[in-house]
Coordinates of C-alpha atoms in Angstrom, one line a residue:
Chain N
M110 CA 146.1 154.8 170.2
K111 CA 143.4 154.0 167.7
Q112 CA 141.9 150.9 166.1
I113 CA 141.6 151.4 162.3
Q114 CA 141.3 149.6 159.0
A115 CA 144.5 150.4 157.3
K116 CA 145.0 150.0 153.5
V117 CA 147.8 147.8 152.4
T118 CA 149.9 149.6 149.7
G119 CA 152.8 147.2 149.5
N120 CA 153.9 143.8 150.8
N121 CA 157.2 142.5 149.4
Q122 CA 159.8 140.0 150.3
I123 CA 163.1 141.8 151.1
A124 CA 165.3 138.9 152.1
K125 CA 164.8 135.2 152.8
D126 CA 161.6 135.0 154.9
Y127 CA 161.7 138.7 155.5
Y128 CA 158.8 140.9 154.3
K129 CA 158.0 144.6 154.3
L130 CA 154.4 145.6 154.6
V131 CA 153.5 149.2 153.7
F132 CA 150.1 150.6 154.7
S133 CA 148.3 153.9 154.9
W134 CA 145.6 155.3 157.2
E135 CA 143.2 155.6 154.3
P136 CA 139.8 154.4 155.5
P137 CA 137.8 151.7 153.5
P138 CA 135.6 153.2 150.8
D139 CA 132.4 152.1 152.6
T140 CA 133.0 154.1 155.8
G141 CA 131.4 157.1 154.2
P142 CA 132.4 160.7 153.7
G143 CA 134.2 162.5 156.5
D144 CA 135.1 159.3 158.2
S145 CA 138.8 159.5 157.8
Y146 CA 141.6 159.2 160.4
P147 CA 143.0 162.7 160.5
D148 CA 144.0 162.4 164.1
F149 CA 145.9 159.1 163.9
P150 CA 149.1 160.0 165.9
N151 CA 152.3 160.0 164.0
P152 CA 154.2 156.9 165.0
Q153 CA 157.6 157.2 166.7
P154 CA 160.5 154.9 166.2
G155 CA 160.3 152.0 168.7
Q156 CA 156.5 152.1 168.8
F157 CA 154.4 149.3 167.4
I158 CA 151.1 148.2 166.1
T159 CA 149.1 145.0 166.6
I160 CA 147.4 143.4 163.6
R161 CA 144.5 141.0 163.6
V162 CA 145.8 139.0 160.7
S163 CA 142.6 137.0 160.1
E164 CA 139.0 136.7 161.3
T165 CA 139.5 133.0 162.1
T166 CA 140.3 131.7 165.6
V167 CA 143.7 130.1 164.5
P168 CA 145.7 132.3 164.8
L169 CA 143.7 134.0 167.5
L170 CA 145.6 136.9 169.1
R171 CA 146.7 140.1 167.4
R172 CA 150.4 140.1 166.4
P173 CA 152.7 143.0 167.5
F174 CA 155.0 144.6 164.9
A175 CA 157.3 147.6 165.3
F176 CA 157.2 150.4 162.8
S177 CA 160.1 150.3 160.4
G178 CA 159.3 153.6 158.8
Y179 CA 156.8 156.4 158.4
N180 CA 156.3 159.0 155.8
A181 CA 154.4 162.0 157.2
E182 CA 153.8 163.4 153.7
T183 CA 152.1 160.3 152.2
G184 CA 150.8 159.0 155.5
E185 CA 152.4 155.6 154.7
A186 CA 153.9 153.5 157.4
S187 CA 155.7 150.2 157.2
I188 CA 156.7 147.2 159.3
I189 CA 159.2 144.5 158.6
Y190 CA 158.3 140.9 159.6
L191 CA 159.7 137.5 159.5
K192 CA 157.5 134.8 158.0
R193 CA 157.8 132.1 160.7
G194 CA 154.3 130.9 161.7
K195 CA 150.6 130.8 160.8
G196 CA 150.0 134.5 161.5
T197 CA 152.9 135.9 159.5
E198 CA 152.1 133.4 156.7
I199 CA 148.6 134.9 156.4
L200 CA 150.1 138.4 156.6
A201 CA 152.5 137.6 153.7
G202 CA 149.4 136.9 151.6
K203 CA 147.9 140.4 152.0
C204 CA 147.8 142.2 148.7
P205 CA 147.8 146.0 148.0
G206 CA 144.3 147.3 148.2
E207 CA 143.3 144.9 151.1
Y208 CA 142.5 146.3 154.5
I209 CA 144.1 145.2 157.8
D210 CA 142.7 145.7 161.3
I211 CA 145.4 147.6 163.3
I212 CA 145.7 149.1 166.7
G213 CA 148.4 151.7 167.3
P214 CA 150.7 153.4 167.7
L215 CA 151.5 151.6 171.0
G216 CA 154.3 151.8 173.6
N217 CA 157.1 154.2 174.3
Y218 CA 159.7 155.2 171.8
L219 CA 163.4 156.0 171.1
K220 CA 164.1 159.6 171.9
K221 CA 166.4 162.0 170.1
P222 CA 170.0 161.8 171.4
E223 CA 171.5 164.9 173.0
N224 CA 174.3 166.9 171.6
K225 CA 177.7 165.2 171.6
Q226 CA 176.2 161.7 171.8
K227 CA 177.2 159.4 169.1
P228 CA 174.5 156.8 168.4
V229 CA 175.4 153.3 167.3
L230 CA 172.4 151.3 166.2
V231 CA 172.7 147.5 166.6
A232 CA 170.1 145.3 165.0
G233 CA 169.9 141.6 164.8
G234 CA 167.7 139.7 162.5
I235 CA 164.1 140.9 162.6
G236 CA 165.1 143.6 165.2
L237 CA 166.0 145.6 162.1
G238 CA 162.6 147.3 161.7
P239 CA 162.5 149.8 164.6
L240 CA 166.1 150.8 164.2
L241 CA 165.7 151.4 160.4
Y242 CA 163.0 153.9 161.4
F243 CA 165.2 155.4 164.1
S244 CA 168.0 155.7 161.6
S245 CA 165.8 157.7 159.2
M246 CA 164.9 160.0 162.1
L247 CA 168.5 160.5 163.0
D248 CA 169.2 161.4 159.3
Q249 CA 166.4 164.0 159.5
W250 CA 167.9 165.4 162.7
Q251 CA 171.3 165.3 160.9
I252 CA 172.9 163.2 163.5
P253 CA 175.6 160.9 162.1
H254 CA 175.4 157.3 163.3
L255 CA 176.7 153.8 162.6
F256 CA 174.2 151.1 161.8
I257 CA 175.4 147.5 162.6
F258 CA 173.2 144.7 161.3
G259 CA 173.8 141.1 162.1
A260 CA 172.2 138.0 160.4
R261 CA 172.9 134.3 160.3
T262 CA 173.9 134.4 156.6
A263 CA 173.8 136.6 153.5
R264 CA 170.4 135.4 152.4
Y265 CA 168.9 137.1 155.5
V266 CA 170.5 140.5 154.7
P267 CA 168.1 142.8 152.9
D268 CA 169.2 145.7 150.7
M269 CA 170.6 148.4 153.0
N270 CA 171.6 151.0 150.5
S271 CA 169.5 153.6 152.1
L272 CA 171.8 153.6 155.1
K273 CA 174.7 156.0 155.1
N274 CA 177.1 154.2 157.4
V275 CA 176.3 150.5 157.8
A276 CA 178.3 147.5 158.9
I277 CA 176.9 144.1 158.0
C278 CA 177.8 141.1 160.1
T279 CA 177.0 137.5 159.2
D280 CA 177.6 134.5 161.5
D281 CA 179.0 132.4 158.6
G282 CA 181.0 135.3 157.0
S283 CA 179.0 135.1 153.8
K284 CA 178.6 138.8 153.8
G285 CA 180.5 141.6 155.5
F286 CA 182.1 141.0 158.8
A287 CA 182.4 137.4 159.8
G288 CA 181.0 137.0 163.3
T289 CA 178.2 138.4 165.5
V290 CA 177.4 142.0 166.1
A291 CA 178.9 141.5 169.6
D292 CA 182.2 140.4 168.0
F293 CA 182.0 143.5 165.8
L294 CA 181.5 145.8 168.8
N295 CA 184.5 144.2 170.6
N296 CA 186.8 145.4 167.8
F297 CA 186.2 149.0 168.9
E298 CA 189.1 150.8 170.6
E299 CA 188.0 152.2 174.0
K300 CA 188.8 155.8 173.0
E301 CA 186.6 155.5 169.9
L302 CA 183.7 154.8 172.3
E303 CA 183.6 158.2 174.0
H304 CA 180.0 159.6 174.0
T305 CA 178.8 156.5 172.2
M306 CA 175.2 155.4 172.9
L307 CA 173.9 152.0 171.9
Y308 CA 170.4 151.4 170.6
C309 CA 169.7 147.7 170.2
C310 CA 167.0 145.4 168.9
G311 CA 167.2 141.8 168.2
P312 CA 167.3 138.3 169.7
L313 CA 167.7 138.1 173.5
P314 CA 171.3 136.7 173.5
M315 CA 172.4 139.6 171.2
L316 CA 170.7 142.1 173.6
K317 CA 172.4 140.6 176.6
A318 CA 175.8 140.8 174.8
C319 CA 175.1 144.4 173.9
H320 CA 174.2 145.1 177.5
G321 CA 177.4 143.4 178.7
F322 CA 179.5 145.5 176.3
A323 CA 177.7 148.7 177.4
T324 CA 178.3 147.8 181.0
E325 CA 182.0 147.1 180.4
Y326 CA 182.6 150.5 178.7
D327 CA 180.0 152.4 180.8
L328 CA 177.9 153.4 177.8
E329 CA 174.2 154.3 177.8
C330 CA 172.3 151.5 176.1
Y331 CA 168.7 151.4 175.1
V332 CA 167.1 148.1 174.1
V333 CA 163.8 147.5 172.2
M334 CA 162.3 144.4 173.8
E335 CA 160.0 141.8 172.4
Q336 CA 157.5 139.6 174.4
I337 CA 154.4 137.6 173.6
M338 CA 151.4 139.8 173.9
A339 CA 147.7 139.4 174.3
C340 CA 146.1 142.8 174.5
G341 CA 149.0 145.1 173.6
V342 CA 147.4 148.0 175.4
G343 CA 148.4 147.4 179.0
A344 CA 145.4 145.6 180.3
C345 CA 146.3 141.9 180.5
M346 CA 149.7 142.1 182.3
G347 CA 150.8 139.2 180.1
C348 CA 153.8 140.7 178.3
T349 CA 155.9 141.6 181.3
I350 CA 159.7 141.4 181.7
K351 CA 161.6 141.6 185.0
L352 CA 163.2 144.8 185.9
K353 CA 165.9 145.7 188.5
K354 CA 164.9 149.3 188.5
P355 CA 162.2 150.0 189.5
Q356 CA 162.2 146.5 190.9
G357 CA 159.4 144.2 189.7
Y358 CA 157.7 143.5 186.4
A359 CA 157.1 145.9 183.6
R360 CA 154.8 145.6 180.7
V361 CA 156.7 145.6 177.4
C362 CA 153.6 147.0 175.6
T363 CA 153.2 150.0 177.9
E364 CA 156.3 150.8 180.0
G365 CA 158.3 149.5 177.0
P366 CA 159.1 148.3 174.5
V367 CA 162.1 150.7 174.9
F368 CA 164.1 150.1 178.2
K369 CA 167.5 151.2 179.5
S370 CA 169.5 148.0 179.4
R371 CA 170.8 148.6 182.9
D372 CA 167.2 148.6 184.3
I373 CA 166.5 145.1 183.0
A374 CA 167.0 142.0 185.2
W375 CA 168.9 140.0 182.6
T376 CA 168.8 136.2 183.3
Chain Y
M11 CA 112.5 144.4 173.0
D12 CA 114.0 145.0 176.4
L13 CA 117.5 143.5 176.9
S14 CA 117.9 144.7 180.5
I15 CA 118.4 142.1 183.2
Y16 CA 118.2 142.1 187.0
I17 CA 120.7 140.6 189.4
G18 CA 119.9 140.9 193.1
G19 CA 117.1 143.3 192.3
K20 CA 119.5 145.7 190.4
K21 CA 119.2 146.4 186.8
L22 CA 121.9 146.1 184.1
V23 CA 120.9 148.0 180.9
N24 CA 122.1 145.1 178.7
P25 CA 123.5 141.6 179.2
V26 CA 126.9 142.2 177.7
G27 CA 129.9 142.6 180.0
V28 CA 133.6 142.5 179.7
A29 CA 135.3 139.8 181.8
S30 CA 137.6 140.4 184.7
G31 CA 141.3 140.4 183.7
T32 CA 140.7 141.1 180.1
F33 CA 139.8 144.8 180.4
G34 CA 142.3 145.9 183.0
Y35 CA 140.9 148.7 185.1
G36 CA 139.0 150.0 182.1
S37 CA 141.2 153.0 181.5
E38 CA 143.6 151.0 179.3
Y39 CA 140.8 150.6 176.7
E40 CA 139.3 154.1 177.1
K41 CA 140.7 155.4 173.8
L42 CA 139.4 152.4 171.9
V43 CA 136.0 151.6 173.3
D44 CA 132.9 153.5 174.1
F45 CA 132.0 152.1 177.6
T46 CA 128.5 153.4 177.5
G47 CA 127.5 150.6 175.2
L48 CA 128.6 148.0 177.8
G49 CA 126.2 146.4 180.3
A50 CA 129.0 145.8 182.8
L51 CA 132.7 146.2 183.3
Y52 CA 134.2 143.5 185.5
T53 CA 137.6 144.9 186.6
K54 CA 140.8 143.1 186.9
T55 CA 140.9 141.0 190.1
V56 CA 141.8 143.1 193.1
T57 CA 143.5 141.5 196.2
L58 CA 144.1 143.0 199.7
K59 CA 147.8 143.7 199.0
S60 CA 149.4 144.5 195.7
R61 CA 150.8 141.6 193.7
S62 CA 153.5 141.7 191.1
G63 CA 152.3 138.4 189.5
N64 CA 153.9 135.3 188.2
K65 CA 157.2 134.6 186.5
C66 CA 157.5 135.3 182.8
P67 CA 156.5 134.2 180.2
R68 CA 152.9 134.5 181.2
I69 CA 151.0 133.9 178.0
I70 CA 151.1 131.5 175.1
E71 CA 148.6 131.1 172.3
T72 CA 147.0 127.6 171.8
P73 CA 144.7 126.3 169.2
S74 CA 141.7 128.7 169.2
G75 CA 142.7 129.9 172.6
M76 CA 145.4 131.1 174.9
L77 CA 147.0 130.1 178.2
N78 CA 147.7 132.7 180.8
S79 CA 149.4 132.6 184.2
I80 CA 149.3 136.3 185.1
G81 CA 149.0 135.4 188.8
L82 CA 146.5 138.2 189.8
A83 CA 149.1 141.0 189.3
N84 CA 147.3 144.1 190.6
V85 CA 147.7 147.3 192.6
G86 CA 145.9 146.1 195.8
V87 CA 142.6 147.3 197.1
D88 CA 143.7 150.6 198.6
R89 CA 145.3 151.9 195.4
F90 CA 142.4 150.4 193.4
I91 CA 140.0 152.6 195.3
S92 CA 142.1 155.7 195.4
E93 CA 143.6 155.5 191.8
K94 CA 141.7 153.2 189.6
L95 CA 138.0 153.4 190.5
P96 CA 137.8 157.2 190.2
L97 CA 138.9 156.9 186.6
L98 CA 135.8 155.0 185.9
E99 CA 133.4 157.4 187.5
Q100 CA 132.2 158.6 184.1
A101 CA 132.3 155.2 182.5
G102 CA 128.6 155.1 182.0
C103 CA 128.3 151.4 182.7
A104 CA 128.0 149.2 185.7
L105 CA 131.3 148.7 187.5
I106 CA 131.8 145.3 189.1
P107 CA 135.1 144.9 190.9
N108 CA 136.3 141.3 190.9
I109 CA 137.9 140.4 194.2
A110 CA 140.1 137.5 195.5
G111 CA 141.5 136.7 198.9
F112 CA 143.7 134.1 200.3
T113 CA 141.6 133.7 203.4
E114 CA 138.0 134.4 204.3
Y115 CA 139.3 137.4 206.3
E116 CA 141.0 138.9 203.2
Y117 CA 137.8 138.5 201.1
A118 CA 135.8 140.3 203.8
A119 CA 138.4 143.0 204.3
I120 CA 138.5 143.8 200.6
L121 CA 134.8 143.9 200.4
K122 CA 134.5 146.2 203.4
R123 CA 136.9 148.7 201.9
L124 CA 135.1 148.7 198.6
E125 CA 131.8 149.2 200.4
A126 CA 133.0 152.6 201.4
S127 CA 132.9 153.7 197.7
H128 CA 129.7 154.5 195.9
L129 CA 131.1 153.4 192.6
P130 CA 130.8 149.6 192.5
W131 CA 127.4 148.4 191.1
G132 CA 128.1 145.0 192.7
Y133 CA 130.9 142.5 193.1
E134 CA 132.2 139.4 191.4
I135 CA 134.0 137.1 193.8
N136 CA 136.9 135.2 192.3
I137 CA 137.0 131.8 194.0
S138 CA 138.4 130.2 191.0
C139 CA 141.8 131.5 189.7
P140 CA 143.9 128.6 188.7
N141 CA 147.2 130.6 188.8
V142 CA 147.8 131.3 192.5
S143 CA 148.8 128.7 195.0
H144 CA 146.9 128.7 198.4
G145 CA 144.5 131.1 196.8
G146 CA 140.8 131.2 196.0
F147 CA 141.2 128.0 194.1
T148 CA 140.7 125.8 197.1
F149 CA 137.6 127.9 198.0
G150 CA 136.1 127.3 194.6
T151 CA 136.4 123.5 194.7
N152 CA 134.9 123.0 198.1
P153 CA 131.1 123.5 198.4
A154 CA 131.1 124.0 202.2
M155 CA 133.8 126.6 202.0
V156 CA 132.0 128.4 199.1
E157 CA 128.8 128.5 201.1
H158 CA 130.5 129.8 204.3
L159 CA 132.5 132.5 202.4
T160 CA 129.4 133.6 200.4
A161 CA 127.4 133.9 203.6
K162 CA 130.1 135.9 205.3
L163 CA 130.3 138.3 202.3
R164 CA 126.5 138.5 202.1
R165 CA 126.5 140.0 205.6
I166 CA 128.8 142.8 204.5
T167 CA 127.0 144.0 201.4
E168 CA 123.5 144.5 200.0
K169 CA 124.8 145.1 196.5
P170 CA 124.7 142.2 194.0
L171 CA 127.1 139.5 194.9
I172 CA 128.2 137.2 192.0
I173 CA 130.3 134.1 192.6
K174 CA 132.6 133.2 189.7
L175 CA 132.9 129.4 189.4
T176 CA 135.8 127.2 188.2
P177 CA 135.2 124.4 185.7
N178 CA 138.1 122.5 187.3
V179 CA 135.9 120.5 189.6
T180 CA 134.1 117.2 189.5
D181 CA 130.6 118.7 189.5
I182 CA 130.2 122.4 189.0
R183 CA 126.5 122.2 190.1
G184 CA 127.3 121.5 193.7
I185 CA 129.5 124.6 193.9
A186 CA 126.8 126.7 192.3
Q187 CA 124.2 125.5 194.8
A188 CA 126.6 126.2 197.6
A189 CA 126.9 129.8 196.4
E190 CA 123.1 130.2 196.2
N191 CA 122.7 128.7 199.7
G192 CA 125.2 131.2 200.9
G193 CA 123.1 134.1 199.5
A194 CA 124.8 134.8 196.2
D195 CA 122.7 136.8 193.7
A196 CA 124.2 135.2 190.6
V197 CA 127.0 132.9 189.5
S198 CA 129.4 133.4 186.6
C199 CA 130.7 130.4 184.8
I200 CA 133.2 129.6 183.7
N201 CA 136.7 130.7 184.7
T202 CA 139.6 129.3 182.8
L203 CA 140.5 125.6 182.6
V204 CA 143.9 124.5 183.8
G205 CA 146.3 123.8 180.8
M206 CA 149.9 123.4 179.9
V207 CA 152.1 123.8 176.9
I208 CA 155.6 122.2 176.7
D209 CA 158.3 123.5 174.4
T210 CA 159.7 120.3 172.8
K211 CA 163.0 122.1 171.9
T212 CA 163.9 123.1 175.5
K213 CA 161.8 120.2 176.9
K214 CA 160.4 122.7 179.5
P215 CA 157.0 124.2 180.1
V216 CA 156.5 127.4 178.1
L217 CA 154.9 129.3 181.0
G218 CA 157.0 130.5 183.9
N219 CA 154.3 129.2 186.2
I220 CA 154.3 125.8 184.5
T221 CA 150.5 125.6 184.1
G222 CA 148.0 128.4 183.2
G223 CA 144.4 129.0 182.5
L224 CA 143.0 128.2 179.1
S225 CA 140.5 130.7 177.6
G226 CA 139.2 131.6 174.2
P227 CA 136.9 129.9 171.6
A228 CA 138.5 126.5 172.5
I229 CA 136.6 126.4 175.8
R230 CA 133.3 127.8 174.6
P231 CA 131.5 124.4 174.4
V232 CA 132.7 123.7 178.0
G233 CA 131.2 127.1 179.1
V234 CA 127.9 126.5 177.4
A235 CA 127.6 123.0 178.9
S236 CA 128.4 124.4 182.3
V237 CA 125.8 127.2 182.1
Y238 CA 123.3 124.6 180.9
R239 CA 123.9 122.3 183.9
V240 CA 124.2 125.1 186.5
K241 CA 121.0 126.9 185.3
R242 CA 119.1 123.7 186.1
A243 CA 120.6 123.4 189.5
V244 CA 120.0 126.9 190.9
T245 CA 117.3 129.6 190.8
I246 CA 119.6 132.6 190.7
P247 CA 120.7 134.1 187.4
V248 CA 123.7 132.6 185.6
I249 CA 126.3 134.7 183.8
G250 CA 127.9 132.8 181.0
L251 CA 131.5 133.3 179.7
G252 CA 134.1 131.4 177.9
G253 CA 135.2 131.9 174.3
I254 CA 132.5 134.4 173.2
M255 CA 133.7 136.1 170.0
T256 CA 130.4 136.7 168.1
A257 CA 126.7 137.3 168.8
D258 CA 126.1 133.7 167.8
D259 CA 128.4 132.5 170.6
A260 CA 126.6 134.7 173.1
I261 CA 123.2 133.5 171.9
Q262 CA 124.2 129.9 172.5
Y263 CA 124.9 130.9 176.1
F264 CA 121.5 132.5 176.4
L265 CA 119.8 129.5 175.0
A266 CA 121.6 127.3 177.5
G267 CA 120.2 129.4 180.3
A268 CA 122.5 132.4 180.8
S269 CA 120.9 135.8 181.8
A270 CA 124.0 137.7 180.9
I271 CA 127.4 137.1 179.2
Q272 CA 130.9 138.3 179.4
I273 CA 133.5 138.8 176.7
G274 CA 137.0 137.8 177.8
T275 CA 139.8 136.8 175.5
G276 CA 137.8 138.3 172.6
N277 CA 138.6 141.8 173.9
F278 CA 142.3 141.1 173.2
V279 CA 141.5 140.0 169.7
D280 CA 139.2 143.0 168.9
P281 CA 138.1 145.5 171.6
G282 CA 135.1 146.2 169.4
I283 CA 133.7 142.7 170.0
P284 CA 131.4 143.6 173.0
Q285 CA 129.6 146.2 170.9
K286 CA 129.4 143.9 167.8
V287 CA 128.0 141.1 170.0
L288 CA 125.4 143.4 171.5
A289 CA 124.3 144.6 168.1
G290 CA 124.1 141.0 166.9
I291 CA 122.0 140.0 169.8
K292 CA 119.6 142.8 169.1
D293 CA 119.3 141.7 165.4
Y294 CA 118.7 138.1 166.5
C295 CA 116.0 139.1 168.9
E296 CA 114.3 141.2 166.3
H297 CA 114.5 138.4 163.7
E298 CA 113.4 135.7 166.1
G299 CA 110.7 137.7 167.9
M300 CA 112.5 137.6 171.3
K301 CA 111.4 140.3 173.7
T302 CA 113.6 139.7 176.7
I303 CA 116.6 137.6 177.5
G304 CA 114.2 135.3 179.5
D305 CA 112.6 134.4 176.2
F306 CA 115.8 132.5 175.3
H307 CA 115.4 130.1 178.1
Q308 CA 112.2 128.3 176.9
F309 CA 113.8 126.3 174.1
I310 CA 116.0 123.8 175.9
E311 CA 114.6 121.8 178.7

């Protein structure tokens, strides 16, 4: 984990209210020679950064965002975010060439599946980011997988042409499958699900539904969780969720954000 | 210029500390912050037994601040001594465990166990957490109890004893005087203010614990006023905290009468703030011809 000034190299709208911010580790020009960030650890899928979006006190706290991609050759990383409040509004105004204060990479990550396992990635809304990155890693590892993306309506569906095997679901049927990702999952035949592993990120009701589906068919299921954070590094104990195993609270920023769905005390 | 200060006869190399609960056990920030620049590290509150903390959600941002209801989640004093304190052996700054009990006996028991370690520089006594029921909160609002507790702890340790005060009282000066009468070496003020946010969609409180403690720049004027009033009621040093984000904020506290300050919520926003604040204080002293922190205290009667 490091705190750096990252250079914005792109910040574009990709769907209604959805933006993709691309940045590199390149230090600001005034940091002097030799003051680069060679040892910034490569981010893994599921890991996140926190950004201080402005120097003002409203908004105050850093905002957490999952990596949606990383290019080791160019050193460029990206996040996908939903413009929904003051913080993300300011972020949407950042232009290429500007610098942003980031801390990362933070948290645990999605690990490479074992042989035989068939990954199915289930993303809902802004949960898209970390699974897009995971999907690109699965491609690198040459592991075929299905990517299911759910949104309210077609306007919230970004271009997904980079994905090899994608199913788009919209609640109103304006694009792809009409229904939720959970409805889509329920259309699978039991025998198709052998060796299937679920990787899910999205709103809480969707994650609960995925967990319920995984439980019913006895599938391994990993979820990438979200929680309001203050420090993001494990110090404040603010971003906890309740676990069944080990019983008690776990910090989403440190023990997570990736959890086995069966370990979570879903309420 | 000499920015060192003395509390209970012991020296802190500079007046900038990181506040309890905002810096974990220190190790969480190790990769981001060079501790040797810090005057003091006040650790997360430690209790006699481990605590898992309050129901979620535990934090919510508010205008220029945040509410928290962590509920003193911590590993308990035994694991604190065996696992957490040793990690800080090489920290290079004064380590000040912050402790809280639910009875006088618990406070005393924690302090006795910590006394067996050579690592604490001194202690900060949390009599003011707003997020635990039947806890230190009742201690912190009752002068007689504060004096009695302080006197009891005074008999256990010769190291600096700092009592952390709550602003959630009618008159903070009476509590500060009680701490001084009990033998405290300093008081820190202020802890968080009780606050509440309600979600108008669900019509329910946002925090799992219903109310929480308000911190951040929003409370800074309350902290500065508290230091100003407390400084004029006691003779022991006052440590100021509440919403310090910049050197200018810290300087306001010094001018109000603080001998040292702590950065709290600011650490969440930028872990580099303590160092920046210290550098800014030095610049200000140079520019304004201040030689010691005591020089700040002459401007406001």
